[in-house]
Short mmCIF file of N, CA and C in Angstrom, two decimals:
data_model
loop_
_atom_site.label_atom_id
_atom_site.label_comp_id
_atom_site.label_asym_id
_atom_site.label_seq_id
_atom_site.Cartn_x
_atom_site.Cartn_y
_atom_site.Cartn_z
N UNK A 1 -11.28 -3.63 -23.61
CA UNK A 1 -10.43 -4.66 -24.18
C UNK A 1 -9.39 -5.05 -23.14
N UNK A 2 -9.09 -6.33 -23.04
CA UNK A 2 -8.08 -6.81 -22.11
C UNK A 2 -7.15 -7.77 -22.82
N UNK A 3 -6.03 -8.04 -22.15
CA UNK A 3 -5.05 -8.98 -22.70
C UNK A 3 -4.36 -9.69 -21.55
N UNK A 4 -3.88 -10.90 -21.83
CA UNK A 4 -3.06 -11.64 -20.88
C UNK A 4 -1.70 -11.80 -21.54
N UNK A 5 -0.66 -11.25 -20.88
CA UNK A 5 0.68 -11.39 -21.45
C UNK A 5 1.62 -11.98 -20.41
N UNK A 6 2.76 -12.44 -20.90
CA UNK A 6 3.71 -13.14 -20.05
C UNK A 6 5.03 -12.38 -20.04
N UNK A 7 5.56 -12.17 -18.82
CA UNK A 7 6.89 -11.58 -18.66
C UNK A 7 7.45 -12.01 -17.32
N UNK A 8 8.72 -12.29 -17.29
CA UNK A 8 9.37 -12.68 -16.04
C UNK A 8 8.86 -13.99 -15.48
N UNK A 9 8.34 -14.89 -16.34
CA UNK A 9 7.83 -16.17 -15.88
C UNK A 9 6.45 -16.10 -15.26
N UNK A 10 5.80 -14.93 -15.31
CA UNK A 10 4.46 -14.76 -14.75
C UNK A 10 3.53 -14.23 -15.82
N UNK A 11 2.24 -14.43 -15.59
CA UNK A 11 1.23 -13.95 -16.53
C UNK A 11 0.40 -12.86 -15.86
N UNK A 12 0.05 -11.82 -16.62
CA UNK A 12 -0.69 -10.68 -16.10
C UNK A 12 -1.88 -10.40 -17.00
N UNK A 13 -3.05 -10.20 -16.38
CA UNK A 13 -4.25 -9.79 -17.12
C UNK A 13 -4.37 -8.29 -16.98
N UNK A 14 -4.36 -7.56 -18.09
CA UNK A 14 -4.33 -6.11 -18.05
C UNK A 14 -5.35 -5.51 -19.02
N UNK A 15 -5.68 -4.27 -18.75
CA UNK A 15 -6.49 -3.45 -19.65
C UNK A 15 -5.75 -2.12 -19.81
N UNK A 16 -6.23 -1.27 -20.70
CA UNK A 16 -5.59 0.02 -20.91
C UNK A 16 -5.66 0.84 -19.62
N UNK A 17 -4.59 1.59 -19.34
CA UNK A 17 -4.44 2.47 -18.17
C UNK A 17 -4.25 1.72 -16.85
N UNK A 18 -4.05 0.42 -16.87
CA UNK A 18 -3.74 -0.32 -15.63
C UNK A 18 -2.30 -0.03 -15.23
N UNK A 19 -2.06 0.00 -13.92
CA UNK A 19 -0.71 0.16 -13.38
C UNK A 19 -0.36 -1.13 -12.66
N UNK A 20 0.80 -1.72 -13.00
CA UNK A 20 1.17 -2.97 -12.35
C UNK A 20 2.67 -3.04 -12.14
N UNK A 21 3.06 -3.91 -11.20
CA UNK A 21 4.45 -4.12 -10.83
C UNK A 21 4.88 -5.46 -11.40
N UNK A 22 5.93 -5.46 -12.22
CA UNK A 22 6.45 -6.69 -12.81
C UNK A 22 7.92 -6.81 -12.44
N UNK A 23 8.49 -8.02 -12.65
CA UNK A 23 9.92 -8.19 -12.45
C UNK A 23 10.66 -7.23 -13.38
N UNK A 24 11.88 -6.89 -13.02
CA UNK A 24 12.62 -5.84 -13.71
C UNK A 24 12.68 -6.05 -15.22
N UNK A 25 12.37 -4.97 -15.94
CA UNK A 25 12.41 -4.92 -17.39
C UNK A 25 13.32 -3.75 -17.76
N UNK A 26 14.11 -3.89 -18.82
CA UNK A 26 14.99 -2.81 -19.24
C UNK A 26 14.16 -1.63 -19.73
N UNK A 27 14.56 -0.45 -19.32
CA UNK A 27 13.89 0.76 -19.76
C UNK A 27 13.97 1.84 -18.71
N UNK A 28 14.09 3.08 -19.16
CA UNK A 28 14.14 4.23 -18.27
C UNK A 28 12.73 4.76 -18.04
N UNK A 29 12.49 5.43 -16.91
CA UNK A 29 11.17 6.02 -16.69
C UNK A 29 10.80 6.97 -17.84
N UNK A 30 9.59 6.81 -18.36
CA UNK A 30 9.11 7.60 -19.48
C UNK A 30 9.19 6.86 -20.81
N UNK A 31 9.96 5.79 -20.90
CA UNK A 31 10.07 5.02 -22.14
C UNK A 31 8.87 4.10 -22.31
N UNK A 32 8.65 3.70 -23.56
CA UNK A 32 7.60 2.74 -23.89
C UNK A 32 8.26 1.38 -24.14
N UNK A 33 7.77 0.34 -23.47
CA UNK A 33 8.27 -1.02 -23.70
C UNK A 33 7.13 -1.85 -24.28
N UNK A 34 7.48 -2.84 -25.09
CA UNK A 34 6.47 -3.70 -25.71
C UNK A 34 6.67 -5.13 -25.26
N UNK A 35 5.55 -5.82 -25.05
CA UNK A 35 5.56 -7.23 -24.68
C UNK A 35 4.89 -7.99 -25.81
N UNK A 36 5.64 -8.87 -26.46
CA UNK A 36 5.13 -9.58 -27.62
C UNK A 36 4.54 -10.95 -27.30
N UNK A 37 4.74 -11.44 -26.10
CA UNK A 37 4.26 -12.77 -25.73
C UNK A 37 2.84 -12.65 -25.15
N UNK A 38 1.86 -12.38 -26.00
CA UNK A 38 0.47 -12.19 -25.60
C UNK A 38 -0.25 -13.52 -25.75
N UNK A 39 -0.86 -14.00 -24.67
CA UNK A 39 -1.51 -15.31 -24.67
C UNK A 39 -2.99 -15.23 -25.03
N UNK A 40 -3.67 -14.16 -24.58
CA UNK A 40 -5.11 -13.99 -24.82
C UNK A 40 -5.38 -12.52 -25.09
N UNK A 41 -6.25 -12.25 -26.06
CA UNK A 41 -6.76 -10.90 -26.29
C UNK A 41 -8.27 -11.00 -26.23
N UNK A 42 -8.88 -10.16 -25.40
CA UNK A 42 -10.32 -10.22 -25.22
C UNK A 42 -10.96 -8.87 -25.40
N UNK A 43 -12.24 -8.89 -25.54
CA UNK A 43 -13.03 -7.69 -25.75
C UNK A 43 -14.42 -8.16 -26.13
N UNK A 44 -14.87 -7.76 -27.33
CA UNK A 44 -16.15 -8.27 -27.84
C UNK A 44 -16.02 -9.76 -28.14
N UNK A 45 -14.89 -10.16 -28.71
CA UNK A 45 -14.62 -11.58 -28.95
C UNK A 45 -13.25 -11.91 -28.37
N UNK A 46 -13.13 -13.11 -27.84
CA UNK A 46 -11.89 -13.53 -27.20
C UNK A 46 -11.04 -14.31 -28.19
N UNK A 47 -9.75 -13.97 -28.29
CA UNK A 47 -8.82 -14.67 -29.16
C UNK A 47 -7.79 -15.37 -28.28
N UNK A 48 -7.76 -16.69 -28.37
CA UNK A 48 -6.79 -17.47 -27.61
C UNK A 48 -5.60 -17.77 -28.49
N UNK A 49 -4.43 -17.71 -27.92
CA UNK A 49 -3.21 -18.01 -28.67
C UNK A 49 -2.86 -19.48 -28.56
N UNK A 50 -2.09 -19.94 -29.52
CA UNK A 50 -1.64 -21.33 -29.48
C UNK A 50 -0.16 -21.36 -29.80
N UNK A 51 0.77 -21.08 -28.96
CA UNK A 51 0.66 -20.61 -27.58
C UNK A 51 0.47 -19.11 -27.44
N UNK A 52 0.81 -18.31 -28.48
CA UNK A 52 0.62 -16.86 -28.38
C UNK A 52 -0.26 -16.39 -29.53
N UNK A 53 -0.83 -15.19 -29.37
CA UNK A 53 -1.66 -14.59 -30.40
C UNK A 53 -0.73 -13.92 -31.41
N UNK A 54 -0.86 -14.29 -32.69
CA UNK A 54 0.01 -13.74 -33.73
C UNK A 54 -0.30 -12.27 -33.96
N UNK A 55 0.76 -11.44 -33.96
CA UNK A 55 0.60 -10.02 -34.27
C UNK A 55 0.08 -9.17 -33.11
N UNK A 56 -0.07 -9.75 -31.94
CA UNK A 56 -0.59 -8.98 -30.80
C UNK A 56 0.56 -8.55 -29.90
N UNK A 57 0.52 -7.30 -29.44
CA UNK A 57 1.51 -6.79 -28.50
C UNK A 57 0.82 -5.94 -27.45
N UNK A 58 1.48 -5.81 -26.30
CA UNK A 58 1.00 -4.94 -25.23
C UNK A 58 2.07 -3.89 -25.03
N UNK A 59 1.69 -2.61 -25.12
CA UNK A 59 2.63 -1.51 -24.93
C UNK A 59 2.40 -0.89 -23.56
N UNK A 60 3.51 -0.58 -22.87
CA UNK A 60 3.41 -0.01 -21.53
C UNK A 60 4.47 1.06 -21.34
N UNK A 61 4.15 2.04 -20.54
CA UNK A 61 5.09 3.11 -20.19
C UNK A 61 5.76 2.76 -18.87
N UNK A 62 7.06 2.89 -18.80
CA UNK A 62 7.80 2.64 -17.57
C UNK A 62 7.62 3.85 -16.66
N UNK A 63 7.04 3.62 -15.49
CA UNK A 63 6.85 4.70 -14.53
C UNK A 63 8.02 4.80 -13.56
N UNK A 64 8.54 3.64 -13.12
CA UNK A 64 9.59 3.67 -12.12
C UNK A 64 10.34 2.34 -12.11
N UNK A 65 11.61 2.42 -11.75
CA UNK A 65 12.42 1.22 -11.49
C UNK A 65 12.71 1.25 -10.00
N UNK A 66 12.44 0.16 -9.30
CA UNK A 66 12.64 0.19 -7.86
C UNK A 66 13.02 -1.17 -7.31
N UNK A 67 13.14 -1.19 -5.98
CA UNK A 67 13.47 -2.43 -5.27
C UNK A 67 12.44 -2.62 -4.17
N UNK A 68 12.04 -3.88 -3.99
CA UNK A 68 11.02 -4.21 -3.00
C UNK A 68 11.57 -4.22 -1.59
N UNK A 69 10.75 -4.69 -0.67
CA UNK A 69 11.13 -4.77 0.73
C UNK A 69 12.21 -5.83 0.91
N UNK A 70 13.02 -5.67 1.97
CA UNK A 70 14.10 -6.61 2.22
C UNK A 70 13.55 -7.92 2.76
N UNK A 71 14.05 -9.00 2.21
CA UNK A 71 13.71 -10.35 2.68
C UNK A 71 14.99 -10.92 3.28
N UNK A 72 14.92 -11.43 4.50
CA UNK A 72 16.09 -11.99 5.16
C UNK A 72 15.95 -13.50 5.19
N UNK A 73 16.96 -14.20 4.65
CA UNK A 73 17.00 -15.66 4.69
C UNK A 73 18.02 -16.04 5.76
N UNK A 74 17.53 -16.54 6.89
CA UNK A 74 18.41 -16.90 8.01
C UNK A 74 18.31 -18.40 8.21
N UNK A 75 19.47 -19.06 8.14
CA UNK A 75 19.49 -20.51 8.33
C UNK A 75 20.40 -20.81 9.50
N UNK A 76 19.95 -21.70 10.37
CA UNK A 76 20.74 -22.07 11.54
C UNK A 76 20.68 -23.57 11.71
N UNK A 77 21.84 -24.16 11.98
CA UNK A 77 21.90 -25.58 12.30
C UNK A 77 22.22 -25.66 13.77
N UNK A 78 21.28 -26.07 14.56
CA UNK A 78 21.47 -26.05 16.00
C UNK A 78 22.55 -27.02 16.45
N UNK A 79 23.20 -26.63 17.50
CA UNK A 79 24.30 -27.40 18.13
C UNK A 79 25.50 -27.60 17.19
N UNK A 80 25.56 -26.91 16.09
CA UNK A 80 26.67 -27.08 15.16
C UNK A 80 27.49 -25.79 15.02
N UNK A 81 27.11 -24.76 15.72
CA UNK A 81 27.76 -23.45 15.63
C UNK A 81 27.80 -22.99 14.16
N UNK A 82 26.68 -23.16 13.47
CA UNK A 82 26.61 -22.82 12.05
C UNK A 82 25.34 -22.01 11.81
N UNK A 83 25.53 -20.84 11.26
CA UNK A 83 24.37 -20.04 10.87
C UNK A 83 24.75 -19.15 9.70
N UNK A 84 23.74 -18.78 8.91
CA UNK A 84 23.96 -17.96 7.73
C UNK A 84 22.82 -16.96 7.59
N UNK A 85 23.15 -15.71 7.36
CA UNK A 85 22.13 -14.67 7.18
C UNK A 85 22.40 -13.97 5.86
N UNK A 86 21.40 -13.96 5.01
CA UNK A 86 21.51 -13.28 3.73
C UNK A 86 20.28 -12.42 3.52
N UNK A 87 20.47 -11.23 2.98
CA UNK A 87 19.36 -10.34 2.67
C UNK A 87 19.16 -10.25 1.17
N UNK A 88 17.96 -9.93 0.75
CA UNK A 88 17.67 -9.81 -0.68
C UNK A 88 16.56 -8.79 -0.88
N UNK A 89 16.72 -7.96 -1.90
CA UNK A 89 15.66 -7.03 -2.30
C UNK A 89 15.39 -7.26 -3.78
N UNK A 90 14.18 -7.70 -4.10
CA UNK A 90 13.81 -8.00 -5.48
C UNK A 90 13.59 -6.70 -6.25
N UNK A 91 14.19 -6.60 -7.42
CA UNK A 91 14.01 -5.42 -8.25
C UNK A 91 12.72 -5.55 -9.05
N UNK A 92 12.04 -4.41 -9.26
CA UNK A 92 10.78 -4.42 -10.01
C UNK A 92 10.71 -3.20 -10.91
N UNK A 93 9.77 -3.27 -11.85
CA UNK A 93 9.48 -2.15 -12.73
C UNK A 93 7.99 -1.84 -12.60
N UNK A 94 7.68 -0.59 -12.40
CA UNK A 94 6.29 -0.15 -12.32
C UNK A 94 5.86 0.32 -13.70
N UNK A 95 4.80 -0.28 -14.24
CA UNK A 95 4.35 -0.01 -15.61
C UNK A 95 2.93 0.53 -15.63
N UNK A 96 2.65 1.36 -16.64
CA UNK A 96 1.26 1.75 -16.94
C UNK A 96 0.99 1.27 -18.36
N UNK A 97 -0.04 0.45 -18.51
CA UNK A 97 -0.39 -0.10 -19.83
C UNK A 97 -0.97 1.03 -20.68
N UNK A 98 -0.37 1.28 -21.83
CA UNK A 98 -0.86 2.36 -22.69
C UNK A 98 -1.77 1.83 -23.80
N UNK A 99 -1.38 0.71 -24.43
CA UNK A 99 -2.16 0.19 -25.57
C UNK A 99 -2.10 -1.32 -25.61
N UNK A 100 -3.18 -1.90 -26.12
CA UNK A 100 -3.20 -3.32 -26.47
C UNK A 100 -3.40 -3.37 -27.97
N UNK A 101 -2.39 -3.85 -28.68
CA UNK A 101 -2.39 -3.80 -30.14
C UNK A 101 -2.57 -5.18 -30.74
N UNK A 102 -3.32 -5.24 -31.84
CA UNK A 102 -3.50 -6.50 -32.57
C UNK A 102 -3.17 -6.26 -34.04
N UNK A 103 -3.15 -7.32 -34.81
CA UNK A 103 -2.92 -7.26 -36.26
C UNK A 103 -1.57 -6.65 -36.63
N UNK A 104 -0.55 -6.83 -35.80
CA UNK A 104 0.80 -6.38 -36.13
C UNK A 104 1.00 -4.88 -36.09
N UNK A 105 0.12 -4.12 -35.47
CA UNK A 105 0.29 -2.67 -35.38
C UNK A 105 1.44 -2.34 -34.44
N UNK A 106 2.06 -1.19 -34.67
CA UNK A 106 3.19 -0.75 -33.86
C UNK A 106 2.71 0.26 -32.80
N UNK A 107 3.37 0.23 -31.66
CA UNK A 107 3.02 1.13 -30.56
C UNK A 107 3.63 2.50 -30.77
N UNK A 108 3.00 3.52 -30.20
CA UNK A 108 3.58 4.86 -30.20
C UNK A 108 4.83 4.83 -29.32
N UNK A 109 5.90 5.41 -29.78
CA UNK A 109 7.16 5.38 -29.04
C UNK A 109 7.25 6.50 -28.00
N UNK A 110 6.30 7.41 -27.99
CA UNK A 110 6.32 8.48 -26.98
C UNK A 110 5.10 8.31 -26.09
N UNK A 111 5.30 8.58 -24.83
CA UNK A 111 4.21 8.47 -23.86
C UNK A 111 3.27 9.65 -24.02
N UNK A 112 1.99 9.37 -24.00
CA UNK A 112 1.01 10.44 -24.12
C UNK A 112 0.91 11.16 -22.78
N UNK A 113 0.85 12.50 -22.80
CA UNK A 113 0.74 13.21 -21.53
C UNK A 113 -0.60 12.92 -20.87
N UNK A 114 -0.54 12.71 -19.57
CA UNK A 114 -1.77 12.39 -18.83
C UNK A 114 -2.41 13.68 -18.36
N UNK A 115 -3.73 13.75 -18.42
CA UNK A 115 -4.40 14.95 -17.92
C UNK A 115 -4.24 15.04 -16.41
N UNK A 116 -3.91 16.23 -15.93
CA UNK A 116 -3.72 16.41 -14.49
C UNK A 116 -5.07 16.60 -13.82
N UNK A 117 -5.18 16.03 -12.63
CA UNK A 117 -6.42 16.17 -11.88
C UNK A 117 -6.50 17.56 -11.28
N UNK A 118 -7.70 18.11 -11.32
CA UNK A 118 -7.90 19.42 -10.70
C UNK A 118 -8.83 19.24 -9.52
N UNK A 119 -8.59 20.02 -8.49
CA UNK A 119 -9.43 19.95 -7.31
C UNK A 119 -10.76 20.64 -7.60
N UNK A 120 -11.80 20.12 -6.98
CA UNK A 120 -13.12 20.72 -7.15
C UNK A 120 -13.12 22.10 -6.50
N UNK A 121 -13.72 23.10 -7.13
CA UNK A 121 -13.72 24.44 -6.53
C UNK A 121 -14.56 24.46 -5.25
N UNK A 122 -14.05 25.21 -4.27
CA UNK A 122 -14.77 25.33 -3.00
C UNK A 122 -15.94 26.29 -3.18
N UNK A 123 -17.07 26.02 -2.53
CA UNK A 123 -18.19 26.95 -2.63
C UNK A 123 -17.84 28.27 -1.94
N UNK A 124 -18.08 29.37 -2.63
CA UNK A 124 -17.76 30.69 -2.08
C UNK A 124 -18.98 31.27 -1.39
N UNK A 125 -18.71 31.90 -0.25
CA UNK A 125 -19.78 32.56 0.50
C UNK A 125 -19.79 34.04 0.15
N UNK A 126 -20.83 34.74 0.63
CA UNK A 126 -20.99 36.16 0.31
C UNK A 126 -19.81 36.98 0.82
N UNK A 127 -19.43 36.76 2.06
CA UNK A 127 -18.31 37.51 2.60
C UNK A 127 -17.28 36.53 3.17
N UNK A 128 -16.23 36.30 2.41
CA UNK A 128 -15.20 35.36 2.83
C UNK A 128 -14.44 35.87 4.05
N UNK A 129 -14.20 37.20 4.10
CA UNK A 129 -13.43 37.76 5.21
C UNK A 129 -14.18 37.65 6.52
N UNK A 130 -15.48 37.89 6.50
CA UNK A 130 -16.27 37.84 7.73
C UNK A 130 -16.35 36.41 8.25
N UNK A 131 -16.49 35.45 7.34
CA UNK A 131 -16.57 34.05 7.78
C UNK A 131 -15.22 33.58 8.31
N UNK A 132 -14.12 34.05 7.73
CA UNK A 132 -12.80 33.66 8.22
C UNK A 132 -12.55 34.21 9.61
N UNK A 133 -12.95 35.46 9.85
CA UNK A 133 -12.77 36.06 11.17
C UNK A 133 -13.65 35.35 12.20
N UNK A 134 -14.83 34.97 11.80
CA UNK A 134 -15.74 34.27 12.72
C UNK A 134 -15.23 32.88 13.05
N UNK A 135 -14.61 32.19 12.08
CA UNK A 135 -14.12 30.85 12.33
C UNK A 135 -12.90 30.88 13.25
N UNK A 136 -12.06 31.93 13.14
CA UNK A 136 -10.91 32.06 14.03
C UNK A 136 -11.36 32.29 15.46
N UNK A 137 -12.37 33.13 15.64
CA UNK A 137 -12.86 33.41 16.99
C UNK A 137 -13.49 32.17 17.59
N UNK A 138 -14.13 31.36 16.77
CA UNK A 138 -14.78 30.15 17.27
C UNK A 138 -13.76 29.11 17.71
N UNK A 139 -12.62 29.07 17.07
CA UNK A 139 -11.62 28.06 17.42
C UNK A 139 -10.79 28.46 18.63
N UNK A 140 -10.76 29.75 19.00
CA UNK A 140 -9.91 30.20 20.09
C UNK A 140 -10.70 30.44 21.37
N UNK A 141 -11.70 29.62 21.67
CA UNK A 141 -12.48 29.79 22.90
C UNK A 141 -11.65 29.33 24.09
N UNK A 142 -11.63 30.13 25.17
CA UNK A 142 -10.90 29.69 26.36
C UNK A 142 -11.69 28.62 27.09
N UNK A 143 -10.97 27.70 27.72
CA UNK A 143 -11.64 26.64 28.48
C UNK A 143 -12.08 27.20 29.81
N UNK A 144 -13.25 26.79 30.21
CA UNK A 144 -13.76 27.24 31.50
C UNK A 144 -13.59 26.14 32.52
N UNK A 145 -13.64 26.52 33.79
CA UNK A 145 -13.47 25.56 34.87
C UNK A 145 -14.67 24.62 34.96
N UNK A 146 -15.81 25.03 34.47
CA UNK A 146 -17.01 24.20 34.55
C UNK A 146 -16.90 22.98 33.64
N UNK A 147 -16.04 23.06 32.64
CA UNK A 147 -15.90 21.93 31.72
C UNK A 147 -15.14 20.78 32.37
N UNK A 148 -14.32 21.09 33.40
CA UNK A 148 -13.55 20.03 34.06
C UNK A 148 -14.43 19.29 35.05
N UNK A 149 -14.07 18.03 35.29
CA UNK A 149 -14.78 17.24 36.29
C UNK A 149 -14.27 17.63 37.67
N UNK A 150 -15.15 17.80 38.63
CA UNK A 150 -14.68 18.13 39.97
C UNK A 150 -13.97 16.92 40.59
N UNK A 151 -12.86 17.18 41.32
CA UNK A 151 -12.04 16.13 41.90
C UNK A 151 -12.73 15.48 43.10
N UNK A 152 -13.53 16.23 43.85
CA UNK A 152 -14.11 15.73 45.08
C UNK A 152 -15.46 15.05 44.88
N UNK A 153 -15.76 14.70 43.67
CA UNK A 153 -17.07 14.12 43.38
C UNK A 153 -17.03 12.60 43.40
N UNK A 154 -16.31 11.99 44.34
CA UNK A 154 -16.29 10.53 44.45
C UNK A 154 -17.53 10.07 45.17
N UNK A 155 -18.09 9.00 44.68
CA UNK A 155 -19.32 8.50 45.29
C UNK A 155 -19.01 7.69 46.53
N UNK A 156 -19.99 7.53 47.38
CA UNK A 156 -19.83 6.76 48.62
C UNK A 156 -19.59 5.29 48.31
N UNK A 157 -20.16 4.79 47.21
CA UNK A 157 -20.00 3.39 46.84
C UNK A 157 -18.54 3.11 46.45
N UNK A 158 -17.89 4.06 45.79
CA UNK A 158 -16.50 3.88 45.39
C UNK A 158 -15.59 3.85 46.61
N UNK A 159 -15.92 4.65 47.64
CA UNK A 159 -15.13 4.67 48.86
C UNK A 159 -15.29 3.37 49.64
N UNK A 160 -16.50 2.79 49.63
CA UNK A 160 -16.79 1.59 50.40
C UNK A 160 -16.08 0.37 49.83
N UNK A 161 -15.75 0.34 48.55
CA UNK A 161 -15.16 -0.83 47.92
C UNK A 161 -13.64 -0.81 47.93
N UNK A 162 -13.04 0.00 48.80
CA UNK A 162 -11.58 0.03 48.89
C UNK A 162 -11.10 -1.28 49.47
N UNK A 163 -9.96 -1.82 48.95
CA UNK A 163 -9.44 -3.07 49.52
C UNK A 163 -8.84 -2.81 50.90
N UNK A 164 -8.74 -3.88 51.68
CA UNK A 164 -8.18 -3.77 53.02
C UNK A 164 -6.71 -3.41 52.93
N UNK A 165 -6.20 -2.80 53.98
CA UNK A 165 -4.80 -2.40 54.01
C UNK A 165 -3.92 -3.63 53.98
N UNK A 166 -2.71 -3.49 53.50
CA UNK A 166 -1.80 -4.61 53.34
C UNK A 166 -1.44 -5.19 54.71
N UNK A 167 -1.48 -6.52 54.81
CA UNK A 167 -1.14 -7.19 56.05
C UNK A 167 -2.35 -7.46 56.93
N UNK A 168 -3.44 -6.76 56.71
CA UNK A 168 -4.65 -6.98 57.51
C UNK A 168 -5.66 -7.71 56.66
N UNK A 169 -6.32 -8.69 57.26
CA UNK A 169 -7.34 -9.44 56.53
C UNK A 169 -8.71 -9.00 57.02
N UNK A 170 -9.62 -8.99 56.09
CA UNK A 170 -10.99 -8.67 56.46
C UNK A 170 -11.60 -9.89 57.12
N UNK A 171 -12.45 -9.70 58.12
CA UNK A 171 -13.08 -10.85 58.78
C UNK A 171 -13.96 -11.59 57.79
N UNK A 172 -13.93 -12.91 57.92
CA UNK A 172 -14.72 -13.73 57.00
C UNK A 172 -14.00 -15.04 56.78
N UNK A 173 -14.17 -15.60 55.61
CA UNK A 173 -13.53 -16.89 55.31
C UNK A 173 -12.02 -16.75 55.33
N UNK A 174 -11.37 -17.71 55.92
CA UNK A 174 -9.92 -17.75 55.91
C UNK A 174 -9.27 -16.88 56.95
N UNK A 175 -10.03 -16.07 57.66
CA UNK A 175 -9.43 -15.21 58.67
C UNK A 175 -9.24 -16.00 59.96
N UNK A 176 -8.10 -15.80 60.60
CA UNK A 176 -7.82 -16.52 61.87
C UNK A 176 -8.46 -15.77 63.02
N UNK A 177 -9.05 -16.53 63.91
CA UNK A 177 -9.67 -15.93 65.10
C UNK A 177 -8.67 -15.99 66.23
N UNK A 178 -8.66 -14.96 67.08
CA UNK A 178 -7.73 -14.92 68.20
C UNK A 178 -8.37 -15.41 69.45
#
């Protein structure tokens, strides 16, 4: 089931458990807020409002109140010795949609606890201690000199392509003859 609701002059299409950022709404983190200006409710059948759907509300839990990135408005009038710099940080509310209600039903006033994610168990080997000792020994291998590239292994072709010394020109085009 989805719904389109309006808040802060904008419209949002949401479903249950969606997380979205809207312009600042009153409420402390953990509170449930309701939006009554629902424009569309969809699911098996779509209900369009004229202008809103009667008896429909969207309930959301406030996750956080915050401020966005700083926006700098800098205006300069050239040759007039006039400039103005103003900064602004837009406030927002982070919401998690808990319920989409129709037929005038009321939302739960307490947030339902979310199930915590658990990490998948690691596969256990027959001897954990032996494998741990073996992995430590494998990571602490000393570097040998054979792994390094030898410094004196320059090819003859690389030596032949050296540029001429500064101030001396190679014979050929553009060289002056004495």
